[in-house]
Every structure is written in C-alpha cells, then in structure tokens.
Amino acid sequence: MTKVRTAAEAVSLIKDGATVAVNSSSGLLCPDAVLEALGQRYEATKSPAKLTTVHPIAAGDMFGTKGVDHLARPGMITKIIGGSYPSGPSNAEPPLIWQRIQAEDLAAYNVPSGVIFDMLREGAAKRPGVLTKVGLDTFADPKRDGCAMNETARLNPLVHHMDFEGEDWLYFPALRPDVAIIRGSTADENGNLTFEQEGATLGAMEMALAAHNNGGLVIAQVRRVAAQGTLKPHDVKVPGILVDVIVEAPEQLQTTATAYDPAISGEIFRSLSTFDIPDFGPSKVMARRVAQELKQGWAVNIGFGISANVPRILLEEGRHGAVTWVIEQGAVGGIPLLDFKFGCASNAEAFVASPHQFSYFQAGGFDCSLLSFLEIGQNGSVNVSRLAATPHRTAGAGGFVDITARAKRIIFSGNFNAGAKMHIEDGRLVIDKEGKIAKIVPEVSQVSFSGARATETGQEITYVTERCVLRLLDGKLTVTEIAPGIDLQRDILDQATAHLEVLPDLKDMDAALFRDEPMGLTL
C-alpha cells in the first residue's frame, strides 16, 4: 500500500490536542505545503484544535515562507515551544504567531534550540528529560523568565532547577510528539528520505524517532517520489520504517526566496570570485576587527549580523580556508550565506545533523564564536533575544544560549548605540549624528548571555563596535581600543548609560581597518 497522500489527506490524520513537531529553519527545510494544508483544514472545520507545536528552529519567516503562521489562528494552537520564531523588519506588520503571543492567546516559550533537540532525543529514548547547565543565569533560568515569552506561559513553567550530585542544573522534560512534520528532497515508495537538494538535515531523524517511538505519526514532505529500492542506502538520512505518510510538493523552495541553488546543497562548488565582498564603511570596519581576533586552524561559529560578513573579509584578504566556519543548522566549512539565506552555506565541507552540531557547541568543542548584540550590560551580559517595543524584529535566541554556554571565546559585534549616522573620511571615523538609544546599559532587558557566569567560568569575551573595542576583564566592561577620530569621553563614555572602565594602556584600533583597501590580515 502506497504511503503517498495529498497534503489534505495527510493532515486529516492529525487529532485535536496533538503535539506537533516541525523540522525547519525559516525557509530551509520548511514543510510549508503540509503546514498550509493543516491551516486550511482548521479554517474549514475548526479541527485540529488546541495543538502544542514544537519548533527547534523557526518554521517560516517574513520573506515569503509563512510556516507556523499558517497555524496561527485563534484556538488552533494553545502552546508553542520554539527555539526561534519568524522575524523581520520592525516597520512591518508582526507575523500572526507574534500577534497571538502578544494577545495571550497561547502559552509561548523560547527554549534554546539545542535543548529542544535534546528534549526530543530524550523523548525518543523514553527517558524522563534533559539535565543541562545550558541556560543557567539567562532568560531560560526559572530565576529569570524560565523560557516564558508571555504571562500565559508563566502560569505553566516549563523548566525547573534540580540539584544533582551537589550541583545546580536545569531540568527540561522530554518531548514526545504525536506528529512530526519533516521535509526532504526525495522519498522512495517505502518512505526512505534523502536530502540531496537541501542545505541541511536539521533534526529530521531525531524528530521522526521521537514521534514514531511514542506511537505517533510522521509526515514527510518531498519534492519527488522515486521507485522503491532506487535510493542509495548511504544517502538515506531517515529510513522508511519511521515514515508513515509522504506528501509530494514539486514546487517547494530550497530556502527562503530560493527555488534551487546546487551550491547550497553541496552539489557544485561556486567560484570564490562570485561571492560579494562587503562595501567599505563602519560595518566592514567592525567585521575586519573581528577577523583580527581569529587564529589559523580554528573552528569558528558565526551568527547573524556583522559576524556573518567575517568570512568574506577573509576571502578578500586571501585567507579563505584559514578557519573552518560552523553554523547551527549543520554546515561545516564553506562560506555561510547572508540575509534570508543565513543558516545555509555554499561550498560546505560537510553537513552535520543539528542535534550533533549542538552537542559540539554545548560542550565548547569549537574555538571561538562570533555573535551580535542588542544590548550589553555593565557586567558583560548580552541581550540578543528580546526588544520589548518590536519583539518580532528578533527571532528569539535560537541556538545562541547553547553556543555561548561553554564557548572558550566569544566576540560580540554591533554598533555602539542605536541610530547613529557616521562615515569614514581620511582614515578616521566621523560621527555625523549621534544615536539616541544607548546599547551599553546598566542592566540588559533580557539576559541571553550571562556576563557574571562568563567571569565565573573564565570565558574570554570581547565586544567590537565601530568606535571602540571592549573586553570583559575581572567582571568589568573595559574599553581597550579606540577608533581614530573618536573622543573617549564624548563619543564613548558619555554615550553609554553604564559605567565603563578604561584600560590604562588604551590603544588605537589598527589604522589599516579604516582604509578602503585590503589590510594584510595575518592569523
């Protein structure tokens, strides 16, 4: 009997009150055809209602892949557990799921992405849950927000402190989904799945195992269906014994706004000359300064923002390949992509399943992480996960908390304050108009990264801005370098609402950073 069904037939099998896990990262691997059919079923029948949905990384975005917004209808979802959420410009209308969260229509939780994958793995093995130090003293800690994104969630705590052998741990209960909705490139008639046209596998296997082992349903969306026995066994990432239903969706996008790019899936390698190099300006100066912190042979994680341009600085400087980039979606090596393709890489050396990548990150197995900040607190803490005025501008924390928990070195980068206008002239930074919103503050509005814990555990923390470099030294935020053209008191100390220490031997940032030519980077 064939496993192939229409999307409408597949979602008709989902019952009221089900826990539905979705394997996606924005548009990457998003099973959007199945999610659309599920939303249409509810619109027509008001069933399935009262769902719990689980998203280790966001399903959909604000750039053409609706994802979870198909399900963001009153009464359809009562609880959502997400590592990240659809996000986009602050001047755009918030995604429907954010509107439901803010209206208290459902209980919403922001759980570190790697921890969600761990919760699914524990559920698949019928173990009780996850003991971890990931999230201690951050918004995930019950002493702070306990992962709750709204008041409805606060009434039903998801995470608890637990003493184990004299140490403080966070306990997250196992997840046992009734339904897993995953996506691949090809399924054979037995349900074996391959991912040859995808930029990752994310947690497809772990999610399918969690649903199957707990008597649940696994729905797989694919671009095409092949005859049984025609797929190479080494290419199969999810075996057919775990897959119940196949939905064929020939028009599925490879990732947001990308129908198909074989370099994203590692089928071809792009010429290095085809990658854009950042235009000269203050943002490029920051990316260059971050690059100066790296060492030959390092494995380096990168996040969104200024950090995402650092690989292109190395490319311009003839240093491509000197470090290996690793991103949470699973790509190792190559050149991570920008904007709404972030999470994919061209010319990758390998694709690792996200749960394995997160185990690597959570234990600090890599050398350095390059990340962004929204706010920096006086004790070195960072907020990257919540802007109260426009929460949909950020996607939540994603894998940020997993990555920073034990990272040996972290380099945060971003503008010193919000809204400043500036340019570079004759090798000097010129501030045309000062920003009105301080980003270096006494206390951050949400702790995504704990400066206090970093000091306690001995992490090496650097903050790169366009006008200065700061380091966390002895628990104090300290200015160590200053840009040419910048006045320490007027442009730095007076623009921060937190007290800053100043290194007695304050240095000038490298003058080569501020010239519109290769700077001769050495690692």
Coordinates of C-alpha atoms in Angstrom, one line a residue:
M1 CA 0.0 0.0 0.0
T2 CA 1.4 3.4 -1.0
K3 CA 2.4 5.9 1.6
V4 CA 1.9 8.8 -0.8
R5 CA -1.0 11.1 0.1
T6 CA -2.1 14.6 -0.7
A7 CA -1.3 17.3 1.9
A8 CA -5.0 17.4 2.8
E9 CA -5.2 13.7 3.3
A10 CA -2.0 13.7 5.4
V11 CA -3.2 16.5 7.8
S12 CA -6.6 14.8 8.2
L13 CA -4.8 12.3 10.4
I14 CA -3.9 14.9 13.0
K15 CA -6.1 14.9 16.0
D16 CA -7.3 17.7 18.4
G17 CA -4.9 18.3 21.3
A18 CA -1.9 16.8 19.4
T19 CA 1.7 17.8 20.0
V20 CA 3.1 18.6 16.5
A21 CA 6.9 19.0 16.0
V22 CA 8.1 20.7 12.8
N23 CA 11.7 20.4 11.4
S24 CA 12.6 23.7 9.8
S25 CA 14.9 26.7 9.9
S26 CA 13.0 29.7 8.5
G27 CA 12.5 28.7 4.8
L28 CA 15.2 26.0 5.0
L29 CA 13.5 22.6 5.0
C30 CA 10.2 24.2 5.9
P31 CA 7.3 21.7 5.0
D32 CA 5.2 24.7 4.0
A33 CA 2.7 22.8 1.8
V34 CA 1.8 20.5 4.7
L35 CA 1.5 23.4 7.2
E36 CA -0.7 25.3 4.7
A37 CA -3.0 22.3 4.3
L38 CA -3.2 22.0 8.1
G39 CA -4.2 25.6 8.5
Q40 CA -6.8 25.3 5.7
R41 CA -8.3 22.2 7.4
Y42 CA -8.7 24.2 10.6
E43 CA -10.2 27.1 8.8
A44 CA -12.8 24.9 7.3
T45 CA -13.6 22.5 10.2
K46 CA -12.1 24.1 13.3
S47 CA -10.1 20.9 13.8
P48 CA -7.4 20.0 14.8
A49 CA -7.7 22.5 17.7
K50 CA -5.7 23.0 20.9
L51 CA -2.4 21.9 19.4
T52 CA 1.0 22.2 21.0
T53 CA 3.6 22.9 18.4
V54 CA 7.4 22.4 18.7
H55 CA 10.0 24.2 16.6
P56 CA 13.7 23.8 17.5
I57 CA 14.4 26.5 14.9
A58 CA 11.8 28.8 13.4
A59 CA 9.2 27.5 10.9
G60 CA 8.9 30.2 8.3
D61 CA 9.8 33.9 8.2
M62 CA 8.6 37.2 7.0
F63 CA 10.0 37.0 3.5
G64 CA 7.7 34.6 1.7
T65 CA 7.5 31.3 3.7
K66 CA 4.6 31.5 6.1
G67 CA 5.5 28.4 8.1
V68 CA 3.9 28.4 11.5
D69 CA 1.8 31.5 10.5
H70 CA -0.5 29.0 8.6
L71 CA -1.4 27.7 12.1
A72 CA -1.6 31.0 14.0
R73 CA -5.4 31.0 14.1
P74 CA -7.3 31.6 17.3
G75 CA -7.9 28.3 19.0
M76 CA -5.7 26.2 16.8
I77 CA -2.5 26.4 19.0
T78 CA -2.7 26.7 22.7
K79 CA 1.1 26.1 23.4
I80 CA 4.2 26.7 21.3
I81 CA 7.7 25.8 22.2
G82 CA 10.2 27.4 19.9
G83 CA 14.0 27.9 19.8
S84 CA 13.3 30.8 17.4
Y85 CA 10.3 32.4 15.7
P86 CA 9.6 34.2 12.4
S87 CA 11.2 37.6 12.4
G88 CA 11.7 40.6 10.1
P89 CA 11.7 44.4 9.9
S90 CA 10.3 46.3 12.8
N91 CA 8.3 48.5 10.5
A92 CA 6.4 45.5 9.0
E93 CA 3.3 44.1 10.5
P94 CA 4.2 41.4 13.1
P95 CA 3.8 37.7 12.0
L96 CA 0.5 36.2 13.0
I97 CA 2.2 34.0 15.6
W98 CA 3.7 37.0 17.3
Q99 CA 0.2 38.6 17.4
R100 CA -1.2 35.5 19.1
I101 CA 1.7 35.5 21.6
Q102 CA 1.2 39.2 22.5
A103 CA -2.6 38.7 22.7
E104 CA -2.0 35.9 25.3
D105 CA -4.0 33.5 23.1
L106 CA -1.5 30.8 23.7
A107 CA 1.4 29.9 26.0
A108 CA 4.7 30.7 24.3
Y109 CA 8.2 29.5 25.3
N110 CA 11.6 30.4 23.9
V111 CA 13.8 27.4 24.7
P112 CA 17.4 27.1 23.4
S113 CA 17.3 25.3 20.1
G114 CA 19.9 22.6 21.1
V115 CA 18.0 21.9 24.3
I116 CA 14.8 21.3 22.3
F117 CA 16.6 18.8 20.1
D118 CA 17.8 17.2 23.4
M119 CA 14.3 17.1 24.7
L120 CA 13.2 15.3 21.5
R121 CA 16.1 12.8 21.8
E122 CA 15.1 12.0 25.4
G123 CA 11.5 11.5 24.4
A124 CA 12.6 9.2 21.6
A125 CA 14.5 7.0 24.1
K126 CA 11.7 7.2 26.7
R127 CA 13.9 8.9 29.2
P128 CA 12.5 11.5 31.5
G129 CA 14.2 14.6 30.3
V130 CA 17.3 16.8 30.0
L131 CA 19.7 17.9 32.8
T132 CA 21.8 20.7 31.5
K133 CA 23.7 23.8 32.5
V134 CA 22.8 25.4 29.2
G135 CA 20.7 28.5 30.1
L136 CA 21.8 29.0 33.7
D137 CA 21.5 32.7 34.7
T138 CA 19.9 33.5 31.3
F139 CA 16.2 34.1 30.4
A140 CA 15.9 30.2 30.3
D141 CA 16.6 30.1 34.0
P142 CA 13.5 29.9 36.3
K143 CA 15.2 32.6 38.4
R144 CA 14.6 34.9 35.5
D145 CA 12.0 34.2 32.8
G146 CA 12.0 30.4 32.8
C147 CA 11.8 30.5 28.9
A148 CA 8.3 32.1 29.2
M149 CA 7.5 34.7 26.5
N150 CA 4.2 35.8 27.9
E151 CA 2.1 35.7 31.0
T152 CA 0.1 32.7 29.9
A153 CA 3.4 30.7 29.7
R154 CA 4.5 32.0 33.1
L155 CA 1.4 30.3 34.7
N156 CA 2.7 26.9 33.4
P157 CA 6.5 26.6 34.0
L158 CA 8.4 24.5 31.5
V159 CA 11.9 24.3 33.2
H160 CA 12.9 23.7 36.8
H161 CA 16.1 23.8 38.9
M162 CA 17.4 20.5 40.1
D163 CA 20.2 19.6 42.4
F164 CA 22.3 16.7 41.1
E165 CA 25.4 15.5 43.0
G166 CA 25.7 18.8 44.7
E167 CA 25.4 20.9 41.5
D168 CA 22.7 23.2 40.2
W169 CA 21.2 22.0 36.9
L170 CA 18.2 23.0 34.7
Y171 CA 15.7 20.2 34.0
F172 CA 13.6 20.2 30.8
P173 CA 11.1 17.4 30.5
A174 CA 11.3 15.1 27.4
L175 CA 9.2 15.9 24.4
R176 CA 7.0 13.1 23.0
P177 CA 5.3 14.5 19.9
D178 CA 2.2 12.9 18.5
V179 CA 3.1 14.1 15.0
A180 CA 6.4 15.0 13.3
I181 CA 6.3 17.0 10.1
I182 CA 9.7 16.9 8.3
R183 CA 10.9 17.6 4.8
G184 CA 13.5 16.1 2.4
S185 CA 14.3 16.1 -1.3
T186 CA 13.3 12.6 -2.4
A187 CA 11.3 9.8 -0.9
D188 CA 11.0 6.3 -2.3
E189 CA 7.7 4.4 -2.2
N190 CA 8.8 2.9 1.2
G191 CA 9.3 6.3 2.7
N192 CA 13.1 6.4 2.8
L193 CA 14.2 10.0 2.6
T194 CA 17.2 11.7 1.0
F195 CA 18.2 15.3 1.3
E196 CA 20.4 15.8 -1.8
Q197 CA 18.9 19.2 -2.7
E198 CA 18.8 20.6 0.8
G199 CA 21.2 22.8 2.7
A200 CA 20.9 20.8 5.9
T201 CA 19.1 17.9 7.5
L202 CA 18.5 19.7 10.8
G203 CA 16.9 17.3 13.3
A204 CA 14.8 15.2 10.9
M205 CA 15.9 11.9 12.2
E206 CA 15.6 12.8 15.9
M207 CA 12.1 14.3 15.3
A208 CA 10.9 11.3 13.4
L209 CA 12.2 8.9 16.1
A210 CA 10.6 10.9 18.8
A211 CA 7.1 10.7 17.2
H212 CA 7.5 7.1 15.9
N213 CA 8.8 5.6 19.2
N214 CA 5.9 7.2 21.1
G215 CA 3.2 5.8 18.7
G216 CA 2.9 9.0 16.7
L217 CA 2.6 9.9 13.1
V218 CA 5.5 11.0 10.8
I219 CA 4.6 13.1 7.7
A220 CA 7.4 13.8 5.2
Q221 CA 7.1 16.4 2.5
V222 CA 9.4 15.9 -0.5
R223 CA 10.0 17.4 -3.9
R224 CA 9.6 14.0 -5.7
V225 CA 8.9 10.3 -5.2
A226 CA 11.1 7.5 -6.5
A227 CA 10.5 3.8 -7.0
Q228 CA 11.4 1.6 -4.0
G229 CA 14.9 0.2 -4.0
T230 CA 16.3 3.0 -6.1
L231 CA 17.9 5.2 -3.4
K232 CA 21.5 4.6 -2.3
P233 CA 21.4 3.5 1.3
H234 CA 24.2 5.9 2.4
D235 CA 22.1 8.7 1.0
V236 CA 19.1 7.9 3.1
K237 CA 19.0 10.1 6.2
V238 CA 15.6 9.0 7.6
P239 CA 14.6 5.4 6.9
G240 CA 11.2 4.5 5.7
I241 CA 10.4 2.4 8.8
L242 CA 9.9 5.7 10.6
V243 CA 7.8 7.5 7.9
D244 CA 4.0 7.0 7.7
V245 CA 2.9 9.5 5.0
I246 CA 4.6 11.1 2.0
V247 CA 3.4 14.4 0.6
E248 CA 4.8 15.3 -2.8
A249 CA 5.4 19.1 -3.3
P250 CA 7.3 19.7 -6.5
E251 CA 7.4 23.5 -6.1
Q252 CA 8.9 23.5 -2.6
L253 CA 11.6 26.2 -2.2
Q254 CA 15.1 25.2 -1.2
T255 CA 15.1 28.0 1.3
T256 CA 13.6 31.4 1.6
A257 CA 13.2 33.0 -1.9
T258 CA 15.5 30.4 -3.4
A259 CA 13.9 27.8 -5.7
Y260 CA 17.2 25.9 -6.0
D261 CA 20.9 26.6 -5.8
P262 CA 23.0 23.5 -6.1
A263 CA 25.9 25.2 -4.2
I264 CA 23.7 25.4 -1.1
S265 CA 23.2 21.6 -1.2
G266 CA 26.9 20.9 -1.9
E267 CA 26.2 19.5 -5.4
I268 CA 28.6 22.1 -7.0
F269 CA 31.2 24.5 -5.7
R270 CA 30.8 28.2 -6.6
S271 CA 33.9 30.1 -7.8
L272 CA 35.2 32.2 -4.9
S273 CA 35.1 35.2 -7.2
T274 CA 31.2 35.1 -7.3
F275 CA 30.9 36.0 -3.6
D276 CA 30.2 39.6 -2.8
I277 CA 32.7 41.5 -0.7
P278 CA 31.2 44.0 1.8
D279 CA 31.2 47.6 0.8
F280 CA 33.7 49.8 2.7
G281 CA 32.2 51.6 5.8
P282 CA 31.8 51.3 9.5
S283 CA 30.1 47.8 9.3
K284 CA 33.1 46.5 7.3
V285 CA 35.5 48.0 9.8
M286 CA 33.8 46.0 12.6
A287 CA 33.9 42.8 10.6
R288 CA 37.6 43.4 9.9
R289 CA 38.4 44.0 13.5
V290 CA 36.6 40.8 14.5
A291 CA 38.6 38.9 11.8
Q292 CA 41.8 40.1 13.6
E293 CA 40.9 38.1 16.6
L294 CA 40.9 34.8 14.8
K295 CA 43.7 32.2 14.6
Q296 CA 44.8 29.8 11.9
G297 CA 43.2 26.4 12.1
W298 CA 40.3 27.5 14.4
A299 CA 36.8 26.1 14.1
V300 CA 34.6 29.2 14.4
N301 CA 30.9 29.5 14.9
I302 CA 29.2 32.6 13.4
G303 CA 25.8 34.2 14.0
F304 CA 23.7 36.8 12.1
G305 CA 24.7 40.4 11.7
I306 CA 28.2 41.8 11.4
S307 CA 29.6 38.4 12.2
A308 CA 28.1 36.9 9.0
N309 CA 30.4 39.1 6.9
V310 CA 33.6 38.0 8.5
P311 CA 34.1 35.0 6.2
R312 CA 34.0 37.5 3.3
I313 CA 36.7 39.6 4.9
L314 CA 39.0 36.5 5.0
L315 CA 38.1 35.9 1.4
E316 CA 39.1 39.4 0.4
E317 CA 42.3 39.1 2.3
G318 CA 43.2 35.8 0.6
R319 CA 42.7 33.9 3.9
H320 CA 39.7 31.7 2.9
G321 CA 40.2 28.3 4.5
A322 CA 42.4 29.5 7.3
V323 CA 39.5 28.9 9.7
T324 CA 36.5 26.5 9.4
W325 CA 33.1 28.0 9.8
V326 CA 30.4 26.0 11.7
I327 CA 26.8 27.0 11.9
E328 CA 24.0 25.6 14.0
Q329 CA 21.9 24.4 11.0
G330 CA 24.7 21.9 10.4
A331 CA 27.0 23.2 7.6
V332 CA 30.7 22.8 8.3
G333 CA 33.2 24.8 6.2
G334 CA 32.5 26.7 3.0
I335 CA 31.1 30.3 3.1
P336 CA 28.0 31.0 5.1
L337 CA 25.3 33.0 3.2
L338 CA 23.8 36.3 4.2
D339 CA 20.4 37.9 4.8
F340 CA 17.4 35.5 4.5
K341 CA 19.7 32.7 3.3
F342 CA 21.5 32.8 6.6
G343 CA 21.7 29.3 8.0
C344 CA 22.9 27.9 4.7
A345 CA 26.4 27.8 3.3
S346 CA 27.9 27.5 -0.2
N347 CA 30.8 25.1 -0.8
A348 CA 30.4 23.3 2.6
E349 CA 32.8 20.5 3.5
A350 CA 30.1 18.6 5.4
F351 CA 26.5 18.7 6.7
V352 CA 26.1 17.6 10.3
A353 CA 22.7 16.9 11.8
S354 CA 21.8 19.9 14.0
P355 CA 21.5 17.9 17.2
H356 CA 25.1 16.7 16.8
Q357 CA 26.2 20.2 16.0
F358 CA 24.6 21.5 19.2
S359 CA 26.3 18.8 21.2
Y360 CA 29.6 20.1 19.8
F361 CA 28.6 23.7 20.7
Q362 CA 27.1 22.9 24.2
A363 CA 30.4 21.3 25.3
G364 CA 32.6 24.1 23.9
G365 CA 34.2 21.8 21.4
F366 CA 34.9 24.7 19.0
D367 CA 37.5 27.5 19.3
C368 CA 35.5 30.7 19.0
S369 CA 32.0 32.2 18.4
L370 CA 31.2 35.4 16.5
L371 CA 27.8 36.8 17.6
S372 CA 25.8 40.0 17.7
F373 CA 24.3 42.1 20.5
L374 CA 21.2 44.3 21.0
E375 CA 22.3 45.4 24.5
I376 CA 25.4 45.0 26.7
G377 CA 25.1 45.2 30.4
Q378 CA 27.6 46.7 32.8
N379 CA 28.6 43.1 34.0
G380 CA 29.1 42.0 30.4
S381 CA 25.7 40.3 29.9
V382 CA 24.2 40.5 26.5
N383 CA 20.6 40.7 25.2
V384 CA 20.1 39.4 21.7
S385 CA 16.6 37.8 22.2
R386 CA 14.0 40.5 23.1
L387 CA 13.1 44.0 22.0
A388 CA 10.1 45.0 24.0
A389 CA 8.8 47.6 21.5
T390 CA 9.1 45.4 18.4
P391 CA 9.6 41.7 19.6
H392 CA 9.2 40.3 16.0
R393 CA 12.4 42.1 15.0
T394 CA 14.3 39.4 16.8
A395 CA 13.7 35.7 16.3
G396 CA 14.3 34.8 20.0
A397 CA 17.5 33.3 21.0
G398 CA 17.7 30.3 18.6
G399 CA 21.0 28.4 19.4
F400 CA 22.6 31.5 21.0
V401 CA 22.4 30.1 24.5
D402 CA 23.6 26.7 23.6
I403 CA 26.6 28.2 21.7
T404 CA 27.6 30.6 24.4
A405 CA 27.2 28.3 27.4
R406 CA 30.7 26.9 27.3
A407 CA 32.4 28.7 24.4
K408 CA 36.1 29.3 25.1
R409 CA 36.0 32.7 23.4
I410 CA 33.1 34.9 22.2
I411 CA 33.4 38.0 20.1
F412 CA 30.2 40.1 20.1
S413 CA 29.9 42.8 17.5
G414 CA 27.5 45.7 16.8
N415 CA 27.0 49.4 16.7
F416 CA 27.9 51.2 20.0
N417 CA 24.4 52.8 20.1
A418 CA 21.3 52.7 18.0
G419 CA 20.6 55.2 15.3
A420 CA 24.0 56.9 14.9
K421 CA 24.9 58.1 11.4
M422 CA 28.6 58.0 10.6
H423 CA 31.2 57.7 7.8
I424 CA 34.9 57.2 7.4
E425 CA 37.0 60.0 6.0
D426 CA 40.8 60.2 5.6
G427 CA 41.2 57.1 7.8
R428 CA 39.1 58.5 10.6
L429 CA 35.6 57.6 11.9
V430 CA 33.3 60.7 11.7
I431 CA 30.1 60.7 13.6
D432 CA 27.6 62.8 11.7
K433 CA 24.7 62.3 14.0
E434 CA 24.8 60.6 17.4
G435 CA 22.3 57.8 18.2
K436 CA 19.5 58.3 20.7
I437 CA 19.3 54.8 22.2
A438 CA 22.1 53.5 24.4
K439 CA 23.0 49.9 23.8
I440 CA 25.5 49.7 26.7
V441 CA 23.3 49.9 29.8
P442 CA 23.4 49.2 33.5
E443 CA 21.2 46.1 33.0
V444 CA 20.0 44.4 29.8
S445 CA 16.3 44.0 29.4
Q446 CA 16.7 40.2 28.9
V447 CA 19.8 38.1 29.7
S448 CA 20.6 36.0 26.7
F449 CA 24.2 35.7 27.8
S450 CA 25.4 36.0 31.4
G451 CA 28.4 38.1 31.9
A452 CA 28.6 37.1 35.6
R453 CA 28.7 33.4 34.6
A454 CA 31.3 34.1 32.0
T455 CA 33.5 35.7 34.6
E456 CA 32.9 32.8 36.9
T457 CA 33.8 30.1 34.3
G458 CA 36.7 32.1 32.8
Q459 CA 35.4 32.7 29.3
E460 CA 37.2 35.2 27.1
I461 CA 34.7 37.8 26.0
T462 CA 35.3 40.7 23.5
Y463 CA 32.9 43.3 22.2
V464 CA 33.7 45.0 18.9
T465 CA 31.9 48.3 17.9
E466 CA 32.6 50.8 15.2
R467 CA 34.2 53.3 17.7
C468 CA 35.9 51.1 20.2
V469 CA 36.8 47.5 21.4
L470 CA 35.8 46.4 24.9
R471 CA 36.7 43.3 26.9
L472 CA 35.2 41.7 30.0
L473 CA 38.1 41.9 32.4
D474 CA 37.7 40.9 36.0
G475 CA 33.9 41.1 35.6
K476 CA 34.1 44.7 34.4
L477 CA 33.3 46.1 30.9
T478 CA 36.6 47.7 29.9
V479 CA 37.5 49.9 26.9
T480 CA 40.7 48.6 25.4
E481 CA 40.9 50.2 22.0
I482 CA 39.6 53.4 20.4
A483 CA 39.0 54.3 16.7
P484 CA 40.9 57.1 15.1
G485 CA 38.8 60.3 15.2
I486 CA 36.9 59.3 18.3
D487 CA 37.0 61.2 21.6
L488 CA 36.9 58.8 24.6
Q489 CA 34.8 61.0 26.8
R490 CA 32.3 62.5 24.3
D491 CA 31.9 59.6 21.9
I492 CA 32.2 56.6 24.2
L493 CA 31.9 57.2 28.0
D494 CA 29.1 59.8 27.6
Q495 CA 27.2 57.6 25.1
A496 CA 27.0 54.6 27.5
T497 CA 24.5 54.7 30.4
A498 CA 26.6 52.1 32.2
H499 CA 29.9 52.8 33.8
L500 CA 32.9 51.7 31.7
E501 CA 36.4 51.0 32.8
V502 CA 39.2 52.2 30.6
L503 CA 42.4 50.2 30.1
P504 CA 45.3 52.4 31.4
D505 CA 47.3 51.5 28.3
L506 CA 44.4 52.4 25.9
K507 CA 45.4 51.6 22.3
D508 CA 44.3 52.9 18.9
M509 CA 42.4 50.5 16.7
D510 CA 44.6 49.4 13.7
A511 CA 44.7 52.2 11.2
A512 CA 44.5 49.7 8.3
L513 CA 40.9 48.9 9.3
F514 CA 39.9 52.4 8.2
R515 CA 41.4 52.3 4.7
D516 CA 39.5 51.2 1.6
E517 CA 42.0 48.5 0.6
P518 CA 43.0 45.1 1.8
M519 CA 44.6 45.4 5.2
G520 CA 47.1 42.5 5.0
L521 CA 45.3 40.2 7.5
T522 CA 47.5 37.7 9.3
L523 CA 46.2 35.0 11.5

